[in-house]
Amino acid sequence: MVADAHMNYLGSLRNFSYTAVAPLYQAISLPIRSAQELAQNFSQHRLLLAENQNLRDQNLLLQVQLQRLDDLRTENRHLRGLFGSAPRFVEKMLIAEVMAVDLDPFSRKMIINKGVNQEVQIGLPVFDAQGVMGQVIETGTVTSRVMLITDPDHTLPVQVARTGLHTLVAGTGAEGELDLLYLPNTAELHIGDKLITSGLGGRFPRGYPVAVVTHFKPVMGQPYAEAKARPSALLDRNRDVLLIWPLKEEIQQPVAIVPAEQPPATAESTTEQPSQ
Amino acid sequence: MDLEHHQGGWVIVASFILAVLLALLPLPTWATFWRPDWVAMVLIYWCIALPRRVGVFSGWLSGLMLDALLGTLLGQHALALTLVAFLSGKMHRRLRVYPLRQQVFVVFFLVAIVHLFNALIRHWQGYPPPLHLEFLYPAITSFFLWPWVFTSLRMLRRGLHVR
């Protein structure tokens, strides 16, 4: 146990045992998912129609936004051309399904139904429609284990979207609560501020929403303020998640919108690896 | 009849696999802390009923499987269940003659050991301390479910001639 906690050489054993027991996930998840699907098949015609209508509306909205996106993309390419920087490419994405399996109730992890066969690797970021969910920590052939950002072992470098202030977001083990670490008492932060990934640490692509600040209290006499945030992603209620393979070029450049007077606080963002 | 003549080992393995699957079964969030410790209960039963076949090693193996599945530290459940297997194997003569209402207290105590141990390991790993005595809830549910587990496994053992 101590070896597993403190050293890395049990990794292969862990991976082997994980792959060996992974079929049991299918055994428990399959009947439950099929039962849910069966229930869906018998769900009322009226409900399906309503859902269909909802999706149509949503689709229309997204289409309209997409038109704007096209325009913005052209503009962006143009501006990037002016700056002489290399254009970015479309990231590789994959939709995975969360398996109906309960893990240790004290940690925040989940199993998804994509694995090495789908080129999933350890460290791959996982998203939902609202924001960052977590990262892959173990891979089997057709399943992998994802550590959510609320897990007490997880820390992620972020920045405040409004000011560009850098900080770290750490999981607490509670469902909808994240801690902001190493924020000075004088930090410019408001409740409701959005936190986005900063791209430091090299695991998560930058610019994705992570959390919304819910609590900020300077503690005089302490070096750092007390701050909490609520994750933007629906961590416990999702069925489909998105895996995004970040671009090498993109994750190596931290965002440059930090105002000049902001000290480059918390550059010690190498803590992004879960301490497994 | 030969004492060392084993048979029906698949029933034991199947009951362990069923217990592990029940440990993974998705429950609503409020119920996850109340999940009875199926694996520990099945282990205790077989340790009492067939101490020559199921013992410390089976406990270790099933615990390791549970660790790999639940994503806990490799060896966390394994060590706890090894301890439970040892204790119940040690006490099997006494436990067999206890009436059920007395057995449930021993089961409560053994399941509590597992979860106390798990809580201790989590604490060493730096997890935030659990609120109240959440880690003892599984012992309470196991306490109430033990009579059913015991009688159904005994029927299974007698009906299928596992020995």
Coordinates of C-alpha atoms in Angstrom, one line a residue:
Chain A
M1 CA 0.0 0.0 0.0
V2 CA 2.7 2.4 0.9
A3 CA 4.5 1.4 -2.2
D4 CA 1.4 2.1 -4.3
A5 CA 1.0 5.5 -2.6
H6 CA 4.5 6.8 -2.7
M7 CA 6.3 5.1 -5.6
N8 CA 5.6 4.6 -9.3
Y9 CA 6.8 1.1 -9.9
L10 CA 3.4 -0.5 -9.0
G11 CA 1.9 1.3 -12.0
S12 CA 2.2 -1.6 -14.3
L13 CA 0.8 -4.0 -11.7
R14 CA -2.1 -1.5 -11.1
N15 CA -2.7 -1.3 -14.8
F16 CA -2.7 -5.0 -15.2
S17 CA -5.1 -5.6 -12.3
Y18 CA -7.3 -2.8 -13.7
T19 CA -7.5 -4.5 -17.1
A20 CA -8.1 -7.9 -15.5
V21 CA -11.1 -6.7 -13.6
A22 CA -12.5 -4.3 -16.1
P23 CA -15.0 -6.9 -17.6
L24 CA -16.8 -6.7 -14.3
Y25 CA -17.7 -3.1 -15.0
Q26 CA -19.4 -4.2 -18.2
A27 CA -21.2 -6.9 -16.3
I28 CA -22.8 -4.5 -13.9
S29 CA -23.2 -1.5 -16.3
L30 CA -24.7 -3.4 -19.2
P31 CA -27.9 -4.6 -17.6
I32 CA -28.5 -1.3 -16.0
R33 CA -27.9 0.7 -19.1
S34 CA -30.1 -1.7 -21.2
A35 CA -32.9 -1.4 -18.6
Q36 CA -32.7 2.3 -18.8
E37 CA -32.8 2.1 -22.6
L38 CA -35.7 -0.3 -22.4
A39 CA -37.5 2.2 -20.2
Q40 CA -36.7 4.9 -22.7
N41 CA -38.2 2.8 -25.5
F42 CA -41.5 2.6 -23.6
S43 CA -41.5 6.3 -22.6
Q44 CA -44.4 8.3 -23.7
H45 CA -44.8 9.5 -27.2
R46 CA -45.6 13.0 -25.9
L47 CA -42.4 13.2 -23.9
L48 CA -40.3 12.2 -26.9
L49 CA -42.0 14.8 -29.0
A50 CA -41.3 17.5 -26.4
E51 CA -37.7 16.4 -26.1
N52 CA -37.4 16.4 -29.9
Q53 CA -38.8 20.0 -30.1
N54 CA -36.4 21.1 -27.4
L55 CA -33.5 19.6 -29.2
R56 CA -34.6 21.3 -32.4
D57 CA -34.7 24.7 -30.7
Q58 CA -31.3 24.1 -29.2
N59 CA -30.0 23.0 -32.6
L60 CA -31.3 26.2 -34.2
L61 CA -29.6 28.3 -31.6
L62 CA -26.3 26.5 -32.0
Q63 CA -26.6 26.8 -35.8
V64 CA -26.9 30.5 -35.5
Q65 CA -24.0 30.7 -33.1
L66 CA -22.0 28.6 -35.6
Q67 CA -22.6 31.1 -38.3
R68 CA -21.0 33.7 -36.0
L69 CA -18.1 31.3 -35.4
D70 CA -17.3 31.0 -39.0
D71 CA -17.0 34.7 -39.3
L72 CA -14.9 34.8 -36.1
R73 CA -12.7 32.1 -37.4
T74 CA -11.9 33.9 -40.5
E75 CA -11.2 37.0 -38.5
N76 CA -9.0 35.1 -36.1
R77 CA -7.0 33.6 -38.9
H78 CA -6.6 37.0 -40.4
L79 CA -5.3 38.5 -37.1
R80 CA -3.1 35.5 -36.5
G81 CA -1.7 36.1 -40.0
L82 CA -1.0 39.7 -39.1
F83 CA 0.9 38.6 -35.9
G84 CA 2.8 35.9 -37.9
S85 CA 1.8 33.1 -35.5
A86 CA 1.0 29.6 -36.7
P87 CA -2.7 28.8 -37.1
R88 CA -4.2 26.3 -34.7
F89 CA -5.8 23.2 -35.9
V90 CA -9.0 21.5 -34.9
E91 CA -8.5 19.2 -31.9
K92 CA -9.3 15.6 -32.0
M93 CA -12.4 14.7 -30.0
L94 CA -14.3 11.6 -29.0
I95 CA -17.6 11.2 -27.1
A96 CA -17.5 8.6 -24.3
E97 CA -20.3 7.3 -22.1
V98 CA -20.1 7.1 -18.4
M99 CA -20.6 3.6 -17.2
A100 CA -23.2 2.8 -14.6
V101 CA -20.8 1.8 -11.9
D102 CA -20.2 3.2 -8.4
L103 CA -16.7 3.5 -7.1
D104 CA -15.3 4.4 -3.7
P105 CA -17.8 7.0 -2.4
F106 CA -15.1 9.1 -0.7
S107 CA -13.1 9.8 -3.8
R108 CA -14.4 11.4 -7.0
K109 CA -13.8 9.1 -9.9
M110 CA -15.8 7.5 -12.7
I111 CA -15.4 4.9 -15.4
I112 CA -15.9 5.7 -19.1
N113 CA -16.4 3.2 -21.9
K114 CA -13.4 4.2 -24.0
G115 CA -9.9 2.8 -23.6
V116 CA -6.6 2.1 -25.2
N117 CA -8.4 0.7 -28.2
Q118 CA -9.7 4.2 -28.9
E119 CA -6.2 5.7 -28.2
V120 CA -7.2 7.0 -24.8
Q121 CA -4.1 7.8 -22.8
I122 CA -3.3 8.7 -19.2
G123 CA -3.6 12.4 -18.6
L124 CA -6.2 13.0 -21.3
P125 CA -8.6 15.8 -20.3
V126 CA -12.4 15.0 -20.1
F127 CA -15.1 17.7 -20.7
D128 CA -18.8 18.0 -20.8
A129 CA -20.9 20.7 -22.6
Q130 CA -20.4 23.1 -19.6
G131 CA -16.7 22.7 -18.9
V132 CA -13.8 20.7 -17.6
M133 CA -14.7 17.4 -15.8
G134 CA -11.3 15.8 -15.1
Q135 CA -8.6 13.7 -16.6
V136 CA -7.9 10.0 -17.4
I137 CA -5.8 8.3 -14.7
E138 CA -6.0 4.7 -15.7
T139 CA -6.6 3.0 -19.0
G140 CA -7.9 -0.5 -19.8
T141 CA -8.6 -1.9 -23.3
V142 CA -12.1 -0.6 -23.6
T143 CA -12.7 1.3 -20.3
S144 CA -10.7 4.0 -18.4
R145 CA -10.9 5.6 -15.0
V146 CA -11.4 9.4 -14.9
M147 CA -10.5 11.5 -11.9
L148 CA -12.9 14.4 -11.5
I149 CA -11.7 17.9 -10.6
T150 CA -13.5 17.6 -7.3
D151 CA -11.3 14.6 -6.2
P152 CA -9.1 15.6 -3.2
D153 CA -6.1 14.4 -5.2
H154 CA -6.7 16.7 -8.1
T155 CA -5.3 20.2 -8.7
L156 CA -5.6 22.2 -11.9
P157 CA -4.0 25.6 -12.9
V158 CA -6.6 28.1 -13.9
Q159 CA -7.0 31.8 -14.4
V160 CA -9.8 34.2 -13.8
A161 CA -11.4 35.0 -17.1
R162 CA -12.0 38.7 -16.2
T163 CA -8.6 39.7 -14.9
G164 CA -6.2 37.0 -16.0
L165 CA -5.2 36.3 -12.4
H166 CA -3.6 32.8 -12.1
T167 CA -4.5 30.4 -9.4
L168 CA -4.9 26.7 -8.7
V169 CA -8.2 24.9 -8.3
A170 CA -8.0 21.9 -5.9
G171 CA -10.7 19.3 -5.3
T172 CA -12.1 18.9 -1.8
G173 CA -13.9 15.6 -2.2
A174 CA -17.2 17.3 -1.7
E175 CA -19.6 17.2 -4.7
G176 CA -19.8 20.8 -5.9
E177 CA -17.0 22.5 -4.1
L178 CA -13.5 23.4 -5.2
D179 CA -10.8 25.3 -3.3
L180 CA -8.7 28.1 -4.8
L181 CA -5.2 27.9 -3.5
Y182 CA -2.5 30.5 -2.9
L183 CA -4.7 33.6 -3.6
P184 CA -3.2 36.7 -1.9
N185 CA -5.6 38.6 0.4
T186 CA -5.4 41.5 -2.0
A187 CA -6.4 39.5 -5.0
E188 CA -9.0 41.1 -7.3
L189 CA -11.7 38.5 -7.3
H190 CA -15.5 38.7 -7.2
I191 CA -18.2 36.1 -6.5
G192 CA -19.4 35.0 -9.9
D193 CA -16.1 35.3 -11.6
K194 CA -15.5 32.6 -14.2
L195 CA -12.4 30.5 -14.0
I196 CA -10.9 29.0 -17.2
T197 CA -8.0 26.6 -17.8
S198 CA -4.8 28.5 -18.2
G199 CA -2.9 25.8 -20.1
L200 CA 0.0 25.9 -17.7
G201 CA 1.0 22.4 -16.5
G202 CA 0.6 21.0 -20.0
R203 CA -2.4 18.7 -19.5
F204 CA -5.4 20.8 -20.3
P205 CA -5.8 23.0 -23.3
R206 CA -6.4 26.6 -22.3
G207 CA -9.5 28.6 -22.4
Y208 CA -12.1 26.0 -21.2
P209 CA -14.5 26.9 -18.4
V210 CA -13.7 25.2 -15.1
A211 CA -15.6 26.8 -12.3
V212 CA -17.5 29.9 -10.9
V213 CA -16.3 31.6 -7.8
T214 CA -18.8 31.2 -5.0
H215 CA -16.9 32.5 -1.9
F216 CA -14.0 34.8 -1.4
K217 CA -12.9 36.0 2.0
P218 CA -9.5 37.7 2.7
V219 CA -8.1 36.3 6.0
M220 CA -6.0 38.9 7.7
G221 CA -3.1 37.4 9.5
Q222 CA -2.9 34.5 7.0
P223 CA -0.8 34.6 3.9
Y224 CA -3.6 33.5 1.6
A225 CA -7.3 34.3 1.2
E226 CA -10.0 31.7 1.6
A227 CA -11.8 31.1 -1.7
K228 CA -14.2 28.5 -3.0
A229 CA -15.7 27.8 -6.4
R230 CA -18.4 25.6 -7.9
P231 CA -17.5 23.4 -11.0
S232 CA -19.2 24.5 -14.2
A233 CA -19.4 21.0 -15.5
L234 CA -22.3 18.8 -14.3
L235 CA -19.9 16.3 -12.7
D236 CA -22.4 13.8 -11.2
R237 CA -25.2 14.0 -13.6
N238 CA -23.6 13.4 -17.0
R239 CA -24.0 10.4 -19.1
D240 CA -22.0 11.5 -22.1
V241 CA -18.6 13.1 -21.8
L242 CA -16.1 14.5 -24.3
L243 CA -12.4 13.5 -24.6
I244 CA -10.2 16.2 -26.2
W245 CA -6.7 15.5 -27.4
P246 CA -4.9 18.8 -26.8
L247 CA -2.6 20.2 -29.4
K248 CA 1.1 20.3 -28.4
E249 CA 1.5 23.8 -29.7
E250 CA -1.5 25.1 -27.8
I251 CA -0.7 23.8 -24.4
Q252 CA 2.8 25.1 -24.4
Q253 CA 1.8 28.7 -24.6
P254 CA 0.2 30.1 -21.5
V255 CA -2.3 32.9 -22.0
A256 CA -0.8 36.3 -22.4
I257 CA -3.7 38.4 -21.1
V258 CA -2.1 39.0 -17.7
P259 CA -2.1 42.7 -17.0
A260 CA 1.4 44.1 -16.4
E261 CA 0.8 44.9 -12.7
Q262 CA -0.3 41.4 -11.8
P263 CA 2.6 39.4 -10.3
P264 CA 2.9 36.0 -12.0
A265 CA 1.5 34.4 -8.9
T266 CA 1.4 30.7 -8.5
A267 CA 3.7 29.8 -11.2
E268 CA 4.3 26.6 -9.2
S269 CA 1.6 24.9 -11.3
T270 CA 3.4 21.7 -11.8
T271 CA 1.0 20.0 -9.4
E272 CA -1.4 19.1 -12.1
Q273 CA -0.5 15.5 -12.0
P274 CA -2.7 13.6 -9.5
S275 CA -0.5 12.1 -6.8
Q276 CA -1.2 8.6 -7.8
Chain B
M1 CA -17.0 -39.5 3.9
D2 CA -13.6 -38.1 3.3
L3 CA -13.1 -34.8 5.2
E4 CA -10.7 -33.4 2.5
H5 CA -13.1 -34.2 -0.3
H6 CA -13.9 -30.7 -1.6
Q7 CA -16.7 -30.0 -4.0
G8 CA -18.8 -27.1 -5.2
G9 CA -16.0 -24.6 -5.3
W10 CA -17.7 -22.7 -8.1
V11 CA -20.5 -21.7 -5.7
I12 CA -18.0 -20.0 -3.4
V13 CA -16.4 -18.2 -6.4
A14 CA -19.8 -17.2 -7.8
S15 CA -20.9 -15.8 -4.4
F16 CA -17.8 -13.7 -4.2
I17 CA -18.2 -12.4 -7.7
L18 CA -21.9 -11.6 -7.0
A19 CA -20.8 -9.7 -3.8
V20 CA -18.2 -7.7 -5.8
L21 CA -20.8 -6.8 -8.4
L22 CA -23.2 -5.7 -5.7
A23 CA -20.4 -3.5 -4.4
L24 CA -20.2 -1.8 -7.8
L25 CA -24.0 -1.5 -8.3
P26 CA -24.8 2.1 -8.9
L27 CA -27.0 3.6 -6.1
P28 CA -28.4 7.0 -5.6
T29 CA -25.9 9.4 -4.0
W30 CA -27.5 9.4 -0.6
A31 CA -27.4 5.6 -0.4
T32 CA -23.8 5.1 -1.4
F33 CA -22.6 5.6 2.2
W34 CA -25.2 3.1 3.4
R35 CA -24.1 0.3 1.0
P36 CA -23.8 -2.9 3.0
D37 CA -20.4 -4.5 2.8
W38 CA -21.4 -7.5 0.7
V39 CA -17.9 -8.8 0.2
A40 CA -17.0 -8.8 3.9
M41 CA -20.3 -10.6 4.7
V42 CA -19.8 -13.3 2.1
L43 CA -16.2 -13.7 3.3
I44 CA -17.3 -14.0 6.9
Y45 CA -19.9 -16.6 6.0
W46 CA -17.5 -18.9 4.1
C47 CA -14.9 -18.4 6.8
I48 CA -17.3 -19.7 9.4
A49 CA -18.9 -22.4 7.3
L50 CA -15.8 -23.8 5.5
P51 CA -12.7 -22.6 7.4
R52 CA -10.6 -25.2 5.6
R53 CA -11.4 -23.8 2.2
V54 CA -11.9 -20.1 2.6
G55 CA -9.5 -18.1 4.8
V56 CA -6.9 -15.4 4.8
F57 CA -5.8 -15.9 1.2
S58 CA -9.3 -15.7 -0.2
G59 CA -9.8 -12.6 1.9
W60 CA -6.7 -11.0 0.5
L61 CA -7.6 -12.0 -3.1
S62 CA -11.1 -10.6 -2.9
G63 CA -9.8 -7.5 -1.3
L64 CA -7.3 -6.9 -4.0
M65 CA -10.0 -7.4 -6.6
L66 CA -12.1 -4.8 -4.8
D67 CA -9.2 -2.4 -4.7
A68 CA -8.6 -2.7 -8.4
L69 CA -12.3 -2.1 -9.1
L70 CA -13.0 0.7 -6.7
G71 CA -9.8 2.6 -7.5
T72 CA -8.6 2.6 -3.9
L73 CA -4.9 2.0 -3.0
L74 CA -3.9 -1.5 -4.0
G75 CA -3.9 -3.4 -0.7
Q76 CA -6.3 -1.2 1.3
H77 CA -9.3 -3.5 1.1
A78 CA -7.0 -6.5 0.8
L79 CA -5.4 -5.9 4.2
A80 CA -8.7 -5.1 5.9
L81 CA -10.4 -8.2 4.5
T82 CA -7.4 -10.4 5.4
L83 CA -7.8 -9.2 8.9
V84 CA -11.5 -10.0 8.9
A85 CA -10.9 -13.5 7.4
F86 CA -8.3 -14.2 10.1
L87 CA -10.6 -13.1 12.9
S88 CA -13.7 -14.9 11.7
G89 CA -11.6 -18.0 10.9
K90 CA -10.2 -17.9 14.4
M91 CA -13.7 -17.6 15.9
H92 CA -15.5 -19.9 13.6
R93 CA -16.2 -22.6 16.3
R94 CA -17.8 -20.0 18.6
L95 CA -19.6 -18.2 15.8
R96 CA -21.2 -21.3 14.4
V97 CA -23.1 -22.0 17.6
Y98 CA -24.1 -18.4 18.3
P99 CA -27.7 -17.7 17.5
L100 CA -28.3 -15.2 14.7
R101 CA -29.1 -12.3 17.0
Q102 CA -25.7 -12.7 18.6
Q103 CA -23.9 -13.2 15.3
V104 CA -25.1 -9.9 14.0
F105 CA -23.1 -8.0 16.6
V106 CA -19.9 -9.9 15.7
V107 CA -20.6 -9.1 12.0
F108 CA -21.1 -5.4 12.9
F109 CA -17.8 -5.4 14.7
L110 CA -15.9 -7.1 11.8
V111 CA -17.4 -4.8 9.1
A112 CA -16.7 -1.8 11.3
I113 CA -13.0 -2.9 11.5
V114 CA -12.9 -2.9 7.6
H115 CA -14.3 0.5 7.4
L116 CA -12.4 2.0 10.3
F117 CA -9.2 0.7 8.6
N118 CA -10.3 2.2 5.2
A119 CA -11.0 5.5 6.9
L120 CA -7.5 5.4 8.5
I121 CA -5.8 4.8 5.1
R122 CA -7.8 7.6 3.5
H123 CA -6.7 9.9 6.3
W124 CA -3.1 9.0 5.7
Q125 CA -3.6 9.7 2.0
G126 CA -4.6 13.2 3.0
Y127 CA -8.3 13.0 2.3
P128 CA -10.5 15.4 4.3
P129 CA -11.8 13.7 7.4
P130 CA -15.3 12.2 7.0
L131 CA -18.2 14.0 8.5
H132 CA -19.6 12.3 11.6
L133 CA -19.3 8.6 11.5
E134 CA -20.2 8.1 7.9
F135 CA -17.7 5.3 7.5
L136 CA -19.7 3.2 10.0
Y137 CA -22.9 3.3 8.1
P138 CA -22.1 0.1 6.1
A139 CA -21.6 -1.8 9.4
I140 CA -25.1 -0.8 10.4
T141 CA -26.7 -2.0 7.2
S142 CA -24.7 -5.1 7.3
F143 CA -25.9 -5.7 10.8
F144 CA -29.5 -5.7 9.6
L145 CA -28.8 -7.7 6.4
W146 CA -26.7 -10.4 8.0
P147 CA -29.5 -12.8 8.9
W148 CA -30.7 -12.9 5.3
V149 CA -27.2 -13.3 3.9
F150 CA -26.5 -16.1 6.4
T151 CA -29.6 -18.1 5.8
S152 CA -29.6 -17.8 2.0
L153 CA -25.9 -18.7 1.8
R154 CA -26.5 -21.7 4.1
M155 CA -29.4 -22.9 2.0
L156 CA -27.2 -22.5 -1.0
R157 CA -24.4 -24.4 0.6
R158 CA -26.7 -27.3 1.8
G159 CA -28.7 -27.4 -1.4
L160 CA -25.6 -27.6 -3.7
H161 CA -23.5 -29.7 -1.3
V162 CA -20.6 -27.3 -1.0
R163 CA -18.0 -28.6 1.4

